[in-house]
Amino acid sequence: MLAARLCTRAAVARPLIQPLASIQPVFAVRSFQTTLKFSMRVWSRLPSFIGAGCATVGVAGSGAGIGTVFGSLVEGYARNPSLKTQLFSYCVLGFALSELWVFSAL
């Protein structure tokens, strides 16, 4: 950023005899101001953000559980195709229990 400021038209057009260090860069001063009203509004919403994060973790855990249930269904069906109906009923039960965890997390 300093190099971009030093390469202005005046700095490039001057003779090379003048030292480059004589140019004083100009920087804008920015201040960060907060009011008490703004900070209290942020702090009052903080527990809702924590609750939303906890609910997200619960939903992600349910997604992993559903994937495990259906993966086990495929594996069980590959091992013993004659138990298709019984395995599917267990799969539906596992899916329902995984979804129960989602609703309890929300």
PDB file of N, CA and C in Angstrom, residues 24-58:
ATOM      1  N   GLN A  24       6.347  12.198   2.389  1.00  0.00           N
ATOM      2  CA  GLN A  24       5.634  11.746   3.571  1.00  0.00           C
ATOM      3  C   GLN A  24       4.322  11.101   3.145  1.00  0.00           C
ATOM      4  N   PRO A  25       4.128   9.813   3.417  1.00  0.00           N
ATOM      5  CA  PRO A  25       2.855   9.179   3.032  1.00  0.00           C
ATOM      6  C   PRO A  25       1.713   9.691   3.908  1.00  0.00           C
ATOM      7  N   VAL A  26       0.554   9.788   3.320  1.00  0.00           N
ATOM      8  CA  VAL A  26      -0.630  10.263   4.033  1.00  0.00           C
ATOM      9  C   VAL A  26      -1.536   9.064   4.275  1.00  0.00           C
ATOM     10  N   PHE A  27      -1.837   8.801   5.513  1.00  0.00           N
ATOM     11  CA  PHE A  27      -2.707   7.686   5.878  1.00  0.00           C
ATOM     12  C   PHE A  27      -3.983   8.235   6.497  1.00  0.00           C
ATOM     13  N   ALA A  28      -5.081   7.611   6.130  1.00  0.00           N
ATOM     14  CA  ALA A  28      -6.363   8.003   6.715  1.00  0.00           C
ATOM     15  C   ALA A  28      -6.489   7.375   8.096  1.00  0.00           C
ATOM     16  N   VAL A  29      -6.988   8.137   9.024  1.00  0.00           N
ATOM     17  CA  VAL A  29      -7.172   7.651  10.384  1.00  0.00           C
ATOM     18  C   VAL A  29      -8.632   7.245  10.545  1.00  0.00           C
ATOM     19  N   ARG A  30      -8.844   6.003  10.916  1.00  0.00           N
ATOM     20  CA  ARG A  30     -10.200   5.508  11.154  1.00  0.00           C
ATOM     21  C   ARG A  30     -10.333   5.122  12.618  1.00  0.00           C
ATOM     22  N   SER A  31     -11.427   5.476  13.189  1.00  0.00           N
ATOM     23  CA  SER A  31     -11.662   5.098  14.576  1.00  0.00           C
ATOM     24  C   SER A  31     -12.885   4.195  14.637  1.00  0.00           C
ATOM     25  N   PHE A  32     -12.841   3.245  15.539  1.00  0.00           N
ATOM     26  CA  PHE A  32     -13.934   2.300  15.722  1.00  0.00           C
ATOM     27  C   PHE A  32     -14.709   2.729  16.952  1.00  0.00           C
ATOM     28  N   GLN A  33     -15.929   3.172  16.735  1.00  0.00           N
ATOM     29  CA  GLN A  33     -16.740   3.658  17.837  1.00  0.00           C
ATOM     30  C   GLN A  33     -17.935   2.743  18.040  1.00  0.00           C
ATOM     31  N   THR A  34     -18.161   2.375  19.259  1.00  0.00           N
ATOM     32  CA  THR A  34     -19.340   1.585  19.586  1.00  0.00           C
ATOM     33  C   THR A  34     -20.140   2.336  20.638  1.00  0.00           C
ATOM     34  N   THR A  35     -21.401   2.199  20.541  1.00  0.00           N
ATOM     35  CA  THR A  35     -22.254   2.793  21.554  1.00  0.00           C
ATOM     36  C   THR A  35     -22.704   1.706  22.515  1.00  0.00           C
ATOM     37  N   LEU A  36     -23.158   2.098  23.644  1.00  0.00           N
ATOM     38  CA  LEU A  36     -23.636   1.141  24.634  1.00  0.00           C
ATOM     39  C   LEU A  36     -24.868   0.416  24.126  1.00  0.00           C
ATOM     40  N   LYS A  37     -25.704   1.113  23.368  1.00  0.00           N
ATOM     41  CA  LYS A  37     -26.913   0.498  22.832  1.00  0.00           C
ATOM     42  C   LYS A  37     -26.560  -0.623  21.862  1.00  0.00           C
ATOM     43  N   PHE A  38     -25.556  -0.390  21.006  1.00  0.00           N
ATOM     44  CA  PHE A  38     -25.139  -1.419  20.046  1.00  0.00           C
ATOM     45  C   PHE A  38     -24.545  -2.623  20.770  1.00  0.00           C
ATOM     46  N   SER A  39     -23.691  -2.403  21.736  1.00  0.00           N
ATOM     47  CA  SER A  39     -23.055  -3.529  22.418  1.00  0.00           C
ATOM     48  C   SER A  39     -24.060  -4.325  23.251  1.00  0.00           C
ATOM     49  N   MET A  40     -25.036  -3.661  23.846  1.00  0.00           N
ATOM     50  CA  MET A  40     -26.047  -4.394  24.609  1.00  0.00           C
ATOM     51  C   MET A  40     -26.940  -5.218  23.685  1.00  0.00           C
ATOM     52  N   ARG A  41     -27.194  -4.708  22.481  1.00  0.00           N
ATOM     53  CA  ARG A  41     -28.002  -5.459  21.535  1.00  0.00           C
ATOM     54  C   ARG A  41     -27.264  -6.730  21.107  1.00  0.00           C
ATOM     55  N   VAL A  42     -25.965  -6.634  20.891  1.00  0.00           N
ATOM     56  CA  VAL A  42     -25.185  -7.810  20.500  1.00  0.00           C
ATOM     57  C   VAL A  42     -25.129  -8.817  21.646  1.00  0.00           C
ATOM     58  N   TRP A  43     -24.881  -8.355  22.858  1.00  0.00           N
ATOM     59  CA  TRP A  43     -24.768  -9.270  23.990  1.00  0.00           C
ATOM     60  C   TRP A  43     -26.106  -9.903  24.349  1.00  0.00           C
ATOM     61  N   SER A  44     -27.197  -9.218  24.075  1.00  0.00           N
ATOM     62  CA  SER A  44     -28.497  -9.807  24.399  1.00  0.00           C
ATOM     63  C   SER A  44     -28.874 -10.902  23.401  1.00  0.00           C
ATOM     64  N   ARG A  45     -28.308 -10.884  22.188  1.00  0.00           N
ATOM     65  CA  ARG A  45     -28.606 -11.916  21.201  1.00  0.00           C
ATOM     66  C   ARG A  45     -27.634 -13.087  21.267  1.00  0.00           C
ATOM     67  N   LEU A  46     -26.594 -12.983  22.053  1.00  0.00           N
ATOM     68  CA  LEU A  46     -25.580 -14.026  22.121  1.00  0.00           C
ATOM     69  C   LEU A  46     -26.127 -15.387  22.551  1.00  0.00           C
ATOM     70  N   PRO A  47     -26.990 -15.505  23.548  1.00  0.00           N
ATOM     71  CA  PRO A  47     -27.520 -16.832  23.900  1.00  0.00           C
ATOM     72  C   PRO A  47     -28.310 -17.495  22.775  1.00  0.00           C
ATOM     73  N   SER A  48     -28.968 -16.701  21.940  1.00  0.00           N
ATOM     74  CA  SER A  48     -29.698 -17.312  20.830  1.00  0.00           C
ATOM     75  C   SER A  48     -28.736 -17.897  19.807  1.00  0.00           C
ATOM     76  N   PHE A  49     -27.576 -17.268  19.613  1.00  0.00           N
ATOM     77  CA  PHE A  49     -26.572 -17.826  18.711  1.00  0.00           C
ATOM     78  C   PHE A  49     -25.992 -19.119  19.269  1.00  0.00           C
ATOM     79  N   ILE A  50     -25.787 -19.181  20.559  1.00  0.00           N
ATOM     80  CA  ILE A  50     -25.275 -20.408  21.187  1.00  0.00           C
ATOM     81  C   ILE A  50     -26.299 -21.524  21.046  1.00  0.00           C
ATOM     82  N   GLY A  51     -27.570 -21.212  21.240  1.00  0.00           N
ATOM     83  CA  GLY A  51     -28.621 -22.216  21.069  1.00  0.00           C
ATOM     84  C   GLY A  51     -28.722 -22.697  19.636  1.00  0.00           C
ATOM     85  N   ALA A  52     -28.554 -21.799  18.686  1.00  0.00           N
ATOM     86  CA  ALA A  52     -28.597 -22.200  17.272  1.00  0.00           C
ATOM     87  C   ALA A  52     -27.425 -23.113  16.940  1.00  0.00           C
ATOM     88  N   GLY A  53     -26.274 -22.855  17.520  1.00  0.00           N
ATOM     89  CA  GLY A  53     -25.118 -23.734  17.299  1.00  0.00           C
ATOM     90  C   GLY A  53     -25.346 -25.116  17.885  1.00  0.00           C
ATOM     91  N   CYS A  54     -25.932 -25.183  19.057  1.00  0.00           N
ATOM     92  CA  CYS A  54     -26.227 -26.491  19.665  1.00  0.00           C
ATOM     93  C   CYS A  54     -27.248 -27.260  18.840  1.00  0.00           C
ATOM     94  N   ALA A  55     -28.238 -26.581  18.293  1.00  0.00           N
ATOM     95  CA  ALA A  55     -29.224 -27.246  17.444  1.00  0.00           C
ATOM     96  C   ALA A  55     -28.583 -27.756  16.159  1.00  0.00           C
ATOM     97  N   THR A  56     -27.632 -27.018  15.626  1.00  0.00           N
ATOM     98  CA  THR A  56     -26.936 -27.452  14.418  1.00  0.00           C
ATOM     99  C   THR A  56     -26.140 -28.719  14.682  1.00  0.00           C
ATOM    100  N   VAL A  57     -25.514 -28.807  15.828  1.00  0.00           N
ATOM    101  CA  VAL A  57     -24.772 -30.023  16.179  1.00  0.00           C
ATOM    102  C   VAL A  57     -25.718 -31.212  16.280  1.00  0.00           C
ATOM    103  N   GLY A  58     -26.902 -30.993  16.849  1.00  0.00           N
ATOM    104  CA  GLY A  58     -27.885 -32.075  16.945  1.00  0.00           C
ATOM    105  C   GLY A  58     -28.372 -32.541  15.589  1.00  0.00           C
TER     106      GLY A  58
END
